[in-house]
PDB file with SEQRES, HELIX, SHEET and CRYST1 records, atoms N, CA, C and O in Angstrom:
SEQRES   1 A   80  UNK UNK UNK UNK UNK UNK UNK UNK UNK UNK UNK UNK UNK          
SEQRES   2 A   80  UNK UNK UNK UNK UNK UNK UNK UNK UNK UNK UNK UNK UNK          
SEQRES   3 A   80  UNK UNK UNK UNK UNK UNK UNK UNK UNK UNK UNK UNK UNK          
SEQRES   4 A   80  UNK UNK UNK UNK UNK UNK UNK UNK UNK UNK UNK UNK UNK          
SEQRES   5 A   80  UNK UNK UNK UNK UNK UNK UNK UNK UNK UNK UNK UNK UNK          
SEQRES   6 A   80  UNK UNK UNK UNK UNK UNK UNK UNK UNK UNK UNK UNK UNK          
SEQRES   7 A   80  UNK UNK                                                      
HELIX    1 AA1 UNK A    8  UNK A   42  1                                  35    
HELIX    2 AA2 UNK A   54  UNK A   56  5                                   3    
HELIX    3 AA3 UNK A   67  UNK A   70  1                                   4    
SHEET    1 AA1 2 UNK A  58  UNK A  59  0                                        
SHEET    2 AA1 2 UNK A  75  UNK A  76 -1                                        
CRYST1    1.000    1.000    1.000  90.00  90.00  90.00 P 1           1          
ATOM      1  N   UNK A   1       0.809  -1.174   0.005  1.00  0.00           N  
ATOM      2  CA  UNK A   1      -0.007  -0.012   0.000  1.00  0.00           C  
ATOM      3  C   UNK A   1       0.877   1.233   0.005  1.00  0.00           C  
ATOM      4  O   UNK A   1       1.980   1.231   0.550  1.00  0.00           O  
ATOM      5  N   UNK A   2       0.365   2.288  -0.613  1.00  0.00           N  
ATOM      6  CA  UNK A   2       1.036   3.580  -0.621  1.00  0.00           C  
ATOM      7  C   UNK A   2       0.308   4.475   0.351  1.00  0.00           C  
ATOM      8  O   UNK A   2      -0.900   4.674   0.220  1.00  0.00           O  
ATOM      9  N   UNK A   3       1.015   5.021   1.327  1.00  0.00           N  
ATOM     10  CA  UNK A   3       0.401   5.902   2.309  1.00  0.00           C  
ATOM     11  C   UNK A   3       0.278   7.297   1.718  1.00  0.00           C  
ATOM     12  O   UNK A   3       1.173   7.784   1.027  1.00  0.00           O  
ATOM     13  N   UNK A   4      -0.841   7.918   2.005  1.00  0.00           N  
ATOM     14  CA  UNK A   4      -1.099   9.277   1.514  1.00  0.00           C  
ATOM     15  C   UNK A   4      -1.822  10.017   2.591  1.00  0.00           C  
ATOM     16  O   UNK A   4      -2.836   9.543   3.102  1.00  0.00           O  
ATOM     17  N   UNK A   5      -1.314  11.185   2.952  1.00  0.00           N  
ATOM     18  CA  UNK A   5      -1.954  12.017   3.962  1.00  0.00           C  
ATOM     19  C   UNK A   5      -2.735  13.144   3.266  1.00  0.00           C  
ATOM     20  O   UNK A   5      -2.203  13.907   2.460  1.00  0.00           O  
ATOM     21  N   UNK A   6      -4.019  13.201   3.622  1.00  0.00           N  
ATOM     22  CA  UNK A   6      -4.872  14.283   3.045  1.00  0.00           C  
ATOM     23  C   UNK A   6      -5.726  14.836   4.172  1.00  0.00           C  
ATOM     24  O   UNK A   6      -5.972  14.155   5.167  1.00  0.00           O  
ATOM     25  N   UNK A   7      -6.174  16.063   4.012  1.00  0.00           N  
ATOM     26  CA  UNK A   7      -7.078  16.599   5.016  1.00  0.00           C  
ATOM     27  C   UNK A   7      -8.390  15.790   5.047  1.00  0.00           C  
ATOM     28  O   UNK A   7      -8.815  15.227   4.039  1.00  0.00           O  
ATOM     29  N   UNK A   8      -9.002  15.753   6.209  1.00  0.00           N  
ATOM     30  CA  UNK A   8     -10.236  14.970   6.370  1.00  0.00           C  
ATOM     31  C   UNK A   8     -11.336  15.459   5.430  1.00  0.00           C  
ATOM     32  O   UNK A   8     -12.139  14.651   4.963  1.00  0.00           O  
ATOM     33  N   UNK A   9     -11.393  16.748   5.144  1.00  0.00           N  
ATOM     34  CA  UNK A   9     -12.391  17.270   4.208  1.00  0.00           C  
ATOM     35  C   UNK A   9     -12.196  16.685   2.810  1.00  0.00           C  
ATOM     36  O   UNK A   9     -13.167  16.350   2.132  1.00  0.00           O  
ATOM     37  N   UNK A  10     -10.965  16.565   2.390  1.00  0.00           N  
ATOM     38  CA  UNK A  10     -10.657  15.975   1.081  1.00  0.00           C  
ATOM     39  C   UNK A  10     -11.107  14.522   1.037  1.00  0.00           C  
ATOM     40  O   UNK A  10     -11.724  14.083   0.067  1.00  0.00           O  
ATOM     41  N   UNK A  11     -10.787  13.765   2.119  1.00  0.00           N  
ATOM     42  CA  UNK A  11     -11.202  12.385   2.160  1.00  0.00           C  
ATOM     43  C   UNK A  11     -12.697  12.206   2.108  1.00  0.00           C  
ATOM     44  O   UNK A  11     -13.211  11.359   1.377  1.00  0.00           O  
ATOM     45  N   UNK A  12     -13.397  13.011   2.892  1.00  0.00           N  
ATOM     46  CA  UNK A  12     -14.866  12.920   2.902  1.00  0.00           C  
ATOM     47  C   UNK A  12     -15.482  13.307   1.554  1.00  0.00           C  
ATOM     48  O   UNK A  12     -16.482  12.725   1.135  1.00  0.00           O  
ATOM     49  N   UNK A  13     -14.886  14.281   0.887  1.00  0.00           N  
ATOM     50  CA  UNK A  13     -15.371  14.682  -0.444  1.00  0.00           C  
ATOM     51  C   UNK A  13     -15.167  13.557  -1.437  1.00  0.00           C  
ATOM     52  O   UNK A  13     -16.066  13.261  -2.224  1.00  0.00           O  
ATOM     53  N   UNK A  14     -13.994  12.921  -1.417  1.00  0.00           N  
ATOM     54  CA  UNK A  14     -13.729  11.830  -2.329  1.00  0.00           C  
ATOM     55  C   UNK A  14     -14.686  10.637  -2.057  1.00  0.00           C  
ATOM     56  O   UNK A  14     -15.194  10.014  -2.989  1.00  0.00           O  
ATOM     57  N   UNK A  15     -14.907  10.349  -0.808  1.00  0.00           N  
ATOM     58  CA  UNK A  15     -15.844   9.248  -0.468  1.00  0.00           C  
ATOM     59  C   UNK A  15     -17.243   9.576  -0.971  1.00  0.00           C  
ATOM     60  O   UNK A  15     -17.923   8.726  -1.546  1.00  0.00           O  
ATOM     61  N   UNK A  16     -17.669  10.828  -0.747  1.00  0.00           N  
ATOM     62  CA  UNK A  16     -19.000  11.249  -1.203  1.00  0.00           C  
ATOM     63  C   UNK A  16     -19.149  11.177  -2.712  1.00  0.00           C  
ATOM     64  O   UNK A  16     -20.211  10.817  -3.219  1.00  0.00           O  
ATOM     65  N   UNK A  17     -18.082  11.521  -3.435  1.00  0.00           N  
ATOM     66  CA  UNK A  17     -18.142  11.439  -4.918  1.00  0.00           C  
ATOM     67  C   UNK A  17     -18.141  10.028  -5.408  1.00  0.00           C  
ATOM     68  O   UNK A  17     -18.774   9.724  -6.419  1.00  0.00           O  
ATOM     69  N   UNK A  18     -17.441   9.145  -4.715  1.00  0.00           N  
ATOM     70  CA  UNK A  18     -17.326   7.746  -5.167  1.00  0.00           C  
ATOM     71  C   UNK A  18     -18.488   6.881  -4.698  1.00  0.00           C  
ATOM     72  O   UNK A  18     -18.717   5.807  -5.254  1.00  0.00           O  
ATOM     73  N   UNK A  19     -19.225   7.328  -3.687  1.00  0.00           N  
ATOM     74  CA  UNK A  19     -20.282   6.540  -3.080  1.00  0.00           C  
ATOM     75  C   UNK A  19     -21.323   6.020  -4.054  1.00  0.00           C  
ATOM     76  O   UNK A  19     -21.657   4.838  -3.964  1.00  0.00           O  
ATOM     77  N   UNK A  20     -21.863   6.803  -4.976  1.00  0.00           N  
ATOM     78  CA  UNK A  20     -22.845   6.255  -5.914  1.00  0.00           C  
ATOM     79  C   UNK A  20     -22.322   5.094  -6.735  1.00  0.00           C  
ATOM     80  O   UNK A  20     -23.048   4.125  -6.953  1.00  0.00           O  
ATOM     81  N   UNK A  21     -21.081   5.163  -7.196  1.00  0.00           N  
ATOM     82  CA  UNK A  21     -20.482   4.059  -7.950  1.00  0.00           C  
ATOM     83  C   UNK A  21     -20.364   2.816  -7.071  1.00  0.00           C  
ATOM     84  O   UNK A  21     -20.668   1.705  -7.506  1.00  0.00           O  
ATOM     85  N   UNK A  22     -19.917   3.018  -5.822  1.00  0.00           N  
ATOM     86  CA  UNK A  22     -19.751   1.889  -4.931  1.00  0.00           C  
ATOM     87  C   UNK A  22     -21.096   1.204  -4.646  1.00  0.00           C  
ATOM     88  O   UNK A  22     -21.201  -0.022  -4.685  1.00  0.00           O  
ATOM     89  N   UNK A  23     -22.112   2.009  -4.363  1.00  0.00           N  
ATOM     90  CA  UNK A  23     -23.428   1.451  -4.059  1.00  0.00           C  
ATOM     91  C   UNK A  23     -23.987   0.690  -5.271  1.00  0.00           C  
ATOM     92  O   UNK A  23     -24.550  -0.393  -5.113  1.00  0.00           O  
ATOM     93  N   UNK A  24     -23.833   1.250  -6.479  1.00  0.00           N  
ATOM     94  CA  UNK A  24     -24.307   0.550  -7.662  1.00  0.00           C  
ATOM     95  C   UNK A  24     -23.579  -0.789  -7.825  1.00  0.00           C  
ATOM     96  O   UNK A  24     -24.214  -1.810  -8.087  1.00  0.00           O  
ATOM     97  N   UNK A  25     -22.278  -0.788  -7.677  1.00  0.00           N  
ATOM     98  CA  UNK A  25     -21.491  -2.021  -7.772  1.00  0.00           C  
ATOM     99  C   UNK A  25     -21.928  -3.021  -6.710  1.00  0.00           C  
ATOM    100  O   UNK A  25     -22.090  -4.205  -7.007  1.00  0.00           O  
ATOM    101  N   UNK A  26     -22.122  -2.564  -5.479  1.00  0.00           N  
ATOM    102  CA  UNK A  26     -22.536  -3.424  -4.379  1.00  0.00           C  
ATOM    103  C   UNK A  26     -23.904  -4.050  -4.685  1.00  0.00           C  
ATOM    104  O   UNK A  26     -24.089  -5.254  -4.507  1.00  0.00           O  
ATOM    105  N   UNK A  27     -24.865  -3.228  -5.147  1.00  0.00           N  
ATOM    106  CA  UNK A  27     -26.178  -3.718  -5.428  1.00  0.00           C  
ATOM    107  C   UNK A  27     -26.199  -4.731  -6.547  1.00  0.00           C  
ATOM    108  O   UNK A  27     -26.909  -5.735  -6.477  1.00  0.00           O  
ATOM    109  N   UNK A  28     -25.412  -4.464  -7.592  1.00  0.00           N  
ATOM    110  CA  UNK A  28     -25.328  -5.423  -8.715  1.00  0.00           C  
ATOM    111  C   UNK A  28     -24.723  -6.742  -8.232  1.00  0.00           C  
ATOM    112  O   UNK A  28     -25.241  -7.814  -8.544  1.00  0.00           O  
ATOM    113  N   UNK A  29     -23.637  -6.665  -7.476  1.00  0.00           N  
ATOM    114  CA  UNK A  29     -22.970  -7.876  -6.956  1.00  0.00           C  
ATOM    115  C   UNK A  29     -23.956  -8.683  -6.069  1.00  0.00           C  
ATOM    116  O   UNK A  29     -24.041  -9.908  -6.166  1.00  0.00           O  
ATOM    117  N   UNK A  30     -24.675  -7.974  -5.226  1.00  0.00           N  
ATOM    118  CA  UNK A  30     -25.619  -8.646  -4.325  1.00  0.00           C  
ATOM    119  C   UNK A  30     -26.756  -9.316  -5.140  1.00  0.00           C  
ATOM    120  O   UNK A  30     -27.140 -10.453  -4.864  1.00  0.00           O  
ATOM    121  N   UNK A  31     -27.273  -8.601  -6.129  1.00  0.00           N  
ATOM    122  CA  UNK A  31     -28.311  -9.146  -6.970  1.00  0.00           C  
ATOM    123  C   UNK A  31     -27.816 -10.395  -7.717  1.00  0.00           C  
ATOM    124  O   UNK A  31     -28.513 -11.408  -7.782  1.00  0.00           O  
ATOM    125  N   UNK A  32     -26.590 -10.306  -8.284  1.00  0.00           N  
ATOM    126  CA  UNK A  32     -26.043 -11.451  -9.000  1.00  0.00           C  
ATOM    127  C   UNK A  32     -25.873 -12.656  -8.091  1.00  0.00           C  
ATOM    128  O   UNK A  32     -26.162 -13.781  -8.497  1.00  0.00           O  
ATOM    129  N   UNK A  33     -25.401 -12.433  -6.850  1.00  0.00           N  
ATOM    130  CA  UNK A  33     -25.226 -13.540  -5.909  1.00  0.00           C  
ATOM    131  C   UNK A  33     -26.566 -14.138  -5.574  1.00  0.00           C  
ATOM    132  O   UNK A  33     -26.695 -15.362  -5.575  1.00  0.00           O  
ATOM    133  N   UNK A  34     -27.576 -13.332  -5.286  1.00  0.00           N  
ATOM    134  CA  UNK A  34     -28.899 -13.851  -4.958  1.00  0.00           C  
ATOM    135  C   UNK A  34     -29.482 -14.636  -6.119  1.00  0.00           C  
ATOM    136  O   UNK A  34     -30.100 -15.682  -5.920  1.00  0.00           O  
ATOM    137  N   UNK A  35     -29.284 -14.128  -7.343  1.00  0.00           N  
ATOM    138  CA  UNK A  35     -29.797 -14.809  -8.539  1.00  0.00           C  
ATOM    139  C   UNK A  35     -29.064 -16.148  -8.739  1.00  0.00           C  
ATOM    140  O   UNK A  35     -29.680 -17.148  -9.109  1.00  0.00           O  
ATOM    141  N   UNK A  36     -27.767 -16.154  -8.496  1.00  0.00           N  
ATOM    142  CA  UNK A  36     -26.994 -17.386  -8.655  1.00  0.00           C  
ATOM    143  C   UNK A  36     -27.465 -18.433  -7.611  1.00  0.00           C  
ATOM    144  O   UNK A  36     -27.627 -19.608  -7.942  1.00  0.00           O  
ATOM    145  N   UNK A  37     -27.679 -18.004  -6.372  1.00  0.00           N  
ATOM    146  CA  UNK A  37     -28.124 -18.936  -5.350  1.00  0.00           C  
ATOM    147  C   UNK A  37     -29.488 -19.502  -5.706  1.00  0.00           C  
ATOM    148  O   UNK A  37     -29.709 -20.702  -5.545  1.00  0.00           O  
ATOM    149  N   UNK A  38     -30.393 -18.687  -6.180  1.00  0.00           N  
ATOM    150  CA  UNK A  38     -31.727 -19.145  -6.564  1.00  0.00           C  
ATOM    151  C   UNK A  38     -31.637 -20.105  -7.753  1.00  0.00           C  
ATOM    152  O   UNK A  38     -32.358 -21.101  -7.800  1.00  0.00           O  
ATOM    153  N   UNK A  39     -30.748 -19.809  -8.717  1.00  0.00           N  
ATOM    154  CA  UNK A  39     -30.574 -20.693  -9.856  1.00  0.00           C  
ATOM    155  C   UNK A  39     -30.129 -22.077  -9.393  1.00  0.00           C  
ATOM    156  O   UNK A  39     -30.662 -23.091  -9.844  1.00  0.00           O  
ATOM    157  N   UNK A  40     -29.164 -22.112  -8.505  1.00  0.00           N  
ATOM    158  CA  UNK A  40     -28.654 -23.418  -8.026  1.00  0.00           C  
ATOM    159  C   UNK A  40     -29.728 -24.191  -7.283  1.00  0.00           C  
ATOM    160  O   UNK A  40     -29.804 -25.413  -7.411  1.00  0.00           O  
ATOM    161  N   UNK A  41     -30.563 -23.504  -6.505  1.00  0.00           N  
ATOM    162  CA  UNK A  41     -31.613 -24.194  -5.755  1.00  0.00           C  
ATOM    163  C   UNK A  41     -32.716 -24.745  -6.658  1.00  0.00           C  
ATOM    164  O   UNK A  41     -33.299 -25.788  -6.363  1.00  0.00           O  
ATOM    165  N   UNK A  42     -33.000 -24.048  -7.754  1.00  0.00           N  
ATOM    166  CA  UNK A  42     -34.103 -24.441  -8.630  1.00  0.00           C  
ATOM    167  C   UNK A  42     -33.682 -25.189  -9.896  1.00  0.00           C  
ATOM    168  O   UNK A  42     -34.492 -25.427 -10.791  1.00  0.00           O  
ATOM    169  N   UNK A  43     -32.416 -25.551  -9.951  1.00  0.00           N  
ATOM    170  CA  UNK A  43     -31.909 -26.200 -11.169  1.00  0.00           C  
ATOM    171  C   UNK A  43     -32.531 -27.600 -11.298  1.00  0.00           C  
ATOM    172  O   UNK A  43     -32.422 -28.410 -10.377  1.00  0.00           O  
ATOM    173  N   UNK A  44     -33.182 -27.886 -12.435  1.00  0.00           N  
ATOM    174  CA  UNK A  44     -33.828 -29.174 -12.595  1.00  0.00           C  
ATOM    175  C   UNK A  44     -32.774 -30.289 -12.665  1.00  0.00           C  
ATOM    176  O   UNK A  44     -31.638 -30.065 -13.084  1.00  0.00           O  
ATOM    177  N   UNK A  45     -33.182 -31.494 -12.242  1.00  0.00           N  
ATOM    178  CA  UNK A  45     -32.324 -32.677 -12.303  1.00  0.00           C  
ATOM    179  C   UNK A  45     -31.887 -32.894 -13.738  1.00  0.00           C  
ATOM    180  O   UNK A  45     -32.686 -32.773 -14.666  1.00  0.00           O  
ATOM    181  N   UNK A  46     -30.591 -33.222 -13.918  1.00  0.00           N  
ATOM    182  CA  UNK A  46     -30.078 -33.499 -15.262  1.00  0.00           C  
ATOM    183  C   UNK A  46     -29.542 -32.282 -15.954  1.00  0.00           C  
ATOM    184  O   UNK A  46     -29.042 -32.382 -17.074  1.00  0.00           O  
ATOM    185  N   UNK A  47     -29.633 -31.110 -15.310  1.00  0.00           N  
ATOM    186  CA  UNK A  47     -29.119 -29.865 -15.888  1.00  0.00           C  
ATOM    187  C   UNK A  47     -27.845 -29.452 -15.145  1.00  0.00           C  
ATOM    188  O   UNK A  47     -27.589 -29.902 -14.028  1.00  0.00           O  
ATOM    189  N   UNK A  48     -27.073 -28.611 -15.770  1.00  0.00           N  
ATOM    190  CA  UNK A  48     -25.842 -28.118 -15.149  1.00  0.00           C  
ATOM    191  C   UNK A  48     -25.770 -26.610 -15.322  1.00  0.00           C  
ATOM    192  O   UNK A  48     -26.382 -26.037 -16.223  1.00  0.00           O  
ATOM    193  N   UNK A  49     -25.020 -25.994 -14.448  1.00  0.00           N  
ATOM    194  CA  UNK A  49     -24.642 -24.586 -14.626  1.00  0.00           C  
ATOM    195  C   UNK A  49     -23.140 -24.522 -14.795  1.00  0.00           C  
ATOM    196  O   UNK A  49     -22.408 -25.325 -14.216  1.00  0.00           O  
ATOM    197  N   UNK A  50     -22.692 -23.595 -15.563  1.00  0.00           N  
ATOM    198  CA  UNK A  50     -21.276 -23.431 -15.827  1.00  0.00           C  
ATOM    199  C   UNK A  50     -20.868 -21.988 -15.580  1.00  0.00           C  
ATOM    200  O   UNK A  50     -21.543 -21.055 -16.014  1.00  0.00           O  
ATOM    201  N   UNK A  51     -19.746 -21.818 -14.874  1.00  0.00           N  
ATOM    202  CA  UNK A  51     -19.185 -20.496 -14.687  1.00  0.00           C  
ATOM    203  C   UNK A  51     -17.933 -20.420 -15.522  1.00  0.00           C  
ATOM    204  O   UNK A  51     -17.024 -21.232 -15.349  1.00  0.00           O  
ATOM    205  N   UNK A  52     -17.868 -19.469 -16.417  1.00  0.00           N  
ATOM    206  CA  UNK A  52     -16.715 -19.333 -17.316  1.00  0.00           C  
ATOM    207  C   UNK A  52     -15.939 -18.081 -16.903  1.00  0.00           C  
ATOM    208  O   UNK A  52     -16.491 -16.985 -16.810  1.00  0.00           O  
ATOM    209  N   UNK A  53     -14.672 -18.278 -16.665  1.00  0.00           N  
ATOM    210  CA  UNK A  53     -13.782 -17.125 -16.315  1.00  0.00           C  
ATOM    211  C   UNK A  53     -13.114 -16.647 -17.589  1.00  0.00           C  
ATOM    212  O   UNK A  53     -12.326 -17.371 -18.197  1.00  0.00           O  
ATOM    213  N   UNK A  54     -13.432 -15.417 -17.992  1.00  0.00           N  
ATOM    214  CA  UNK A  54     -12.873 -14.889 -19.246  1.00  0.00           C  
ATOM    215  C   UNK A  54     -11.561 -14.152 -19.014  1.00  0.00           C  
ATOM    216  O   UNK A  54     -11.111 -13.413 -19.890  1.00  0.00           O  
ATOM    217  N   UNK A  55     -10.940 -14.336 -17.859  1.00  0.00           N  
ATOM    218  CA  UNK A  55      -9.705 -13.629 -17.550  1.00  0.00           C  
ATOM    219  C   UNK A  55      -8.532 -14.123 -18.400  1.00  0.00           C  
ATOM    220  O   UNK A  55      -7.551 -13.402 -18.586  1.00  0.00           O  
ATOM    221  N   UNK A  56      -8.631 -15.325 -18.905  1.00  0.00           N  
ATOM    222  CA  UNK A  56      -7.510 -15.903 -19.685  1.00  0.00           C  
ATOM    223  C   UNK A  56      -7.822 -15.974 -21.169  1.00  0.00           C  
ATOM    224  O   UNK A  56      -7.391 -16.909 -21.843  1.00  0.00           O  
ATOM    225  N   UNK A  57      -8.551 -15.020 -21.684  1.00  0.00           N  
ATOM    226  CA  UNK A  57      -8.858 -14.976 -23.106  1.00  0.00           C  
ATOM    227  C   UNK A  57      -7.559 -14.808 -23.942  1.00  0.00           C  
ATOM    228  O   UNK A  57      -6.540 -14.310 -23.463  1.00  0.00           O  
ATOM    229  N   UNK A  58      -7.653 -15.239 -25.181  1.00  0.00           N  
ATOM    230  CA  UNK A  58      -6.577 -15.014 -26.127  1.00  0.00           C  
ATOM    231  C   UNK A  58      -6.768 -13.647 -26.767  1.00  0.00           C  
ATOM    232  O   UNK A  58      -7.830 -13.370 -27.323  1.00  0.00           O  
ATOM    233  N   UNK A  59      -5.768 -12.802 -26.697  1.00  0.00           N  
ATOM    234  CA  UNK A  59      -5.847 -11.467 -27.314  1.00  0.00           C  
ATOM    235  C   UNK A  59      -5.330 -11.536 -28.726  1.00  0.00           C  
ATOM    236  O   UNK A  59      -4.287 -12.139 -28.980  1.00  0.00           O  
ATOM    237  N   UNK A  60      -6.027 -10.941 -29.629  1.00  0.00           N  
ATOM    238  CA  UNK A  60      -5.629 -10.979 -31.052  1.00  0.00           C  
ATOM    239  C   UNK A  60      -4.687  -9.854 -31.439  1.00  0.00           C  
ATOM    240  O   UNK A  60      -4.352  -9.717 -32.615  1.00  0.00           O  
ATOM    241  N   UNK A  61      -4.256  -9.055 -30.494  1.00  0.00           N  
ATOM    242  CA  UNK A  61      -3.338  -7.977 -30.762  1.00  0.00           C  
ATOM    243  C   UNK A  61      -2.158  -8.110 -29.780  1.00  0.00           C  
ATOM    244  O   UNK A  61      -2.275  -8.797 -28.765  1.00  0.00           O  
ATOM    245  N   UNK A  62      -1.050  -7.471 -30.073  1.00  0.00           N  
ATOM    246  CA  UNK A  62       0.116  -7.552 -29.171  1.00  0.00           C  
ATOM    247  C   UNK A  62      -0.234  -7.069 -27.788  1.00  0.00           C  
ATOM    248  O   UNK A  62      -1.006  -6.125 -27.619  1.00  0.00           O  
ATOM    249  N   UNK A  63       0.352  -7.737 -26.780  1.00  0.00           N  
ATOM    250  CA  UNK A  63       0.076  -7.405 -25.385  1.00  0.00           C  
ATOM    251  C   UNK A  63       0.970  -6.324 -24.847  1.00  0.00           C  
ATOM    252  O   UNK A  63       0.780  -5.891 -23.711  1.00  0.00           O  
ATOM    253  N   UNK A  64       1.944  -5.866 -25.618  1.00  0.00           N  
ATOM    254  CA  UNK A  64       2.868  -4.841 -25.126  1.00  0.00           C  
ATOM    255  C   UNK A  64       2.275  -3.442 -25.410  1.00  0.00           C  
ATOM    256  O   UNK A  64       2.783  -2.676 -26.229  1.00  0.00           O  
ATOM    257  N   UNK A  65       1.193  -3.158 -24.701  1.00  0.00           N  
ATOM    258  CA  UNK A  65       0.528  -1.856 -24.831  1.00  0.00           C  
ATOM    259  C   UNK A  65       0.300  -1.326 -23.394  1.00  0.00           C  
ATOM    260  O   UNK A  65       0.494  -2.045 -22.414  1.00  0.00           O  
ATOM    261  N   UNK A  66      -0.109  -0.076 -23.304  1.00  0.00           N  
ATOM    262  CA  UNK A  66      -0.393   0.476 -21.987  1.00  0.00           C  
ATOM    263  C   UNK A  66      -1.630  -0.222 -21.399  1.00  0.00           C  
ATOM    264  O   UNK A  66      -2.380  -0.879 -22.122  1.00  0.00           O  
ATOM    265  N   UNK A  67      -1.830  -0.079 -20.122  1.00  0.00           N  
ATOM    266  CA  UNK A  67      -2.845  -0.822 -19.374  1.00  0.00           C  
ATOM    267  C   UNK A  67      -4.259  -0.612 -19.956  1.00  0.00           C  
ATOM    268  O   UNK A  67      -5.017  -1.578 -20.042  1.00  0.00           O  
ATOM    269  N   UNK A  68      -4.619   0.551 -20.336  1.00  0.00           N  
ATOM    270  CA  UNK A  68      -5.954   0.812 -20.856  1.00  0.00           C  
ATOM    271  C   UNK A  68      -6.239  -0.020 -22.091  1.00  0.00           C  
ATOM    272  O   UNK A  68      -7.387  -0.393 -22.330  1.00  0.00           O  
ATOM    273  N   UNK A  69      -5.218  -0.320 -22.882  1.00  0.00           N  
ATOM    274  CA  UNK A  69      -5.367  -1.104 -24.090  1.00  0.00           C  
ATOM    275  C   UNK A  69      -5.910  -2.501 -23.762  1.00  0.00           C  
ATOM    276  O   UNK A  69      -6.618  -3.089 -24.579  1.00  0.00           O  
ATOM    277  N   UNK A  70      -5.592  -3.035 -22.588  1.00  0.00           N  
ATOM    278  CA  UNK A  70      -6.053  -4.350 -22.180  1.00  0.00           C  
ATOM    279  C   UNK A  70      -7.566  -4.475 -22.281  1.00  0.00           C  
ATOM    280  O   UNK A  70      -8.086  -5.520 -22.672  1.00  0.00           O  
ATOM    281  N   UNK A  71      -8.272  -3.401 -21.926  1.00  0.00           N  
ATOM    282  CA  UNK A  71      -9.719  -3.436 -21.914  1.00  0.00           C  
ATOM    283  C   UNK A  71     -10.373  -3.207 -23.280  1.00  0.00           C  
ATOM    284  O   UNK A  71     -11.592  -3.314 -23.409  1.00  0.00           O  
ATOM    285  N   UNK A  72      -9.573  -2.896 -24.291  1.00  0.00           N  
ATOM    286  CA  UNK A  72     -10.121  -2.597 -25.607  1.00  0.00           C  
ATOM    287  C   UNK A  72      -9.683  -3.583 -26.677  1.00  0.00           C  
ATOM    288  O   UNK A  72      -9.924  -3.333 -27.858  1.00  0.00           O  
ATOM    289  N   UNK A  73      -9.059  -4.675 -26.319  1.00  0.00           N  
ATOM    290  CA  UNK A  73      -8.573  -5.602 -27.297  1.00  0.00           C  
ATOM    291  C   UNK A  73      -9.656  -6.599 -27.717  1.00  0.00           C  
ATOM    292  O   UNK A  73     -10.550  -6.937 -26.941  1.00  0.00           O  
ATOM    293  N   UNK A  74      -9.550  -7.059 -28.968  1.00  0.00           N  
ATOM    294  CA  UNK A  74     -10.429  -8.132 -29.443  1.00  0.00           C  
ATOM    295  C   UNK A  74      -9.886  -9.409 -28.853  1.00  0.00           C  
ATOM    296  O   UNK A  74      -8.692  -9.693 -28.955  1.00  0.00           O  
ATOM    297  N   UNK A  75     -10.758 -10.180 -28.236  1.00  0.00           N  
ATOM    298  CA  UNK A  75     -10.336 -11.402 -27.551  1.00  0.00           C  
ATOM    299  C   UNK A  75     -11.276 -12.523 -27.918  1.00  0.00           C  
ATOM    300  O   UNK A  75     -12.388 -12.305 -28.399  1.00  0.00           O  
ATOM    301  N   UNK A  76     -10.783 -13.771 -27.669  1.00  0.00           N  
ATOM    302  CA  UNK A  76     -11.637 -14.915 -27.881  1.00  0.00           C  
ATOM    303  C   UNK A  76     -11.338 -15.950 -26.816  1.00  0.00           C  
ATOM    304  O   UNK A  76     -10.258 -15.952 -26.225  1.00  0.00           O  
ATOM    305  N   UNK A  77     -12.301 -16.835 -26.573  1.00  0.00           N  
ATOM    306  CA  UNK A  77     -12.171 -17.900 -25.581  1.00  0.00           C  
ATOM    307  C   UNK A  77     -12.588 -19.206 -26.230  1.00  0.00           C  
ATOM    308  O   UNK A  77     -13.583 -19.249 -26.954  1.00  0.00           O  
ATOM    309  N   UNK A  78     -11.841 -20.266 -25.980  1.00  0.00           N  
ATOM    310  CA  UNK A  78     -12.203 -21.584 -26.438  1.00  0.00           C  
ATOM    311  C   UNK A  78     -13.101 -22.192 -25.347  1.00  0.00           C  
ATOM    312  O   UNK A  78     -12.653 -22.340 -24.210  1.00  0.00           O  
ATOM    313  N   UNK A  79     -14.308 -22.532 -25.652  1.00  0.00           N  
ATOM    314  CA  UNK A  79     -15.249 -23.135 -24.692  1.00  0.00           C  
ATOM    315  C   UNK A  79     -15.274 -24.616 -24.944  1.00  0.00           C  
ATOM    316  O   UNK A  79     -15.606 -25.054 -26.045  1.00  0.00           O  
ATOM    317  N   UNK A  80     -14.921 -25.415 -23.919  1.00  0.00           N  
ATOM    318  CA  UNK A  80     -14.913 -26.874 -24.117  1.00  0.00           C  
ATOM    319  C   UNK A  80     -16.300 -27.435 -24.293  1.00  0.00           C  
ATOM    320  O   UNK A  80     -16.459 -28.643 -24.469  1.00  0.00           O  
TER     321      UNK A  80                                                      
END                                                                             
């Protein structure tokens, strides 16, 4: 961690500005978890659910780019 000293007013302002994004993320994550739990409970016999992690996609462009480029690359995933 990098330590940073700021006045309490600055901290409170930054928290206040970020709060709507945090709450939206929290609510979406909570909704997704509740939906996933319900899906698992109601899954009919003989059916499966699959969670696919797209973190290891193949990028079709060179990876030696700045960090923002990572989110804009064309990618593909082989699904078994």
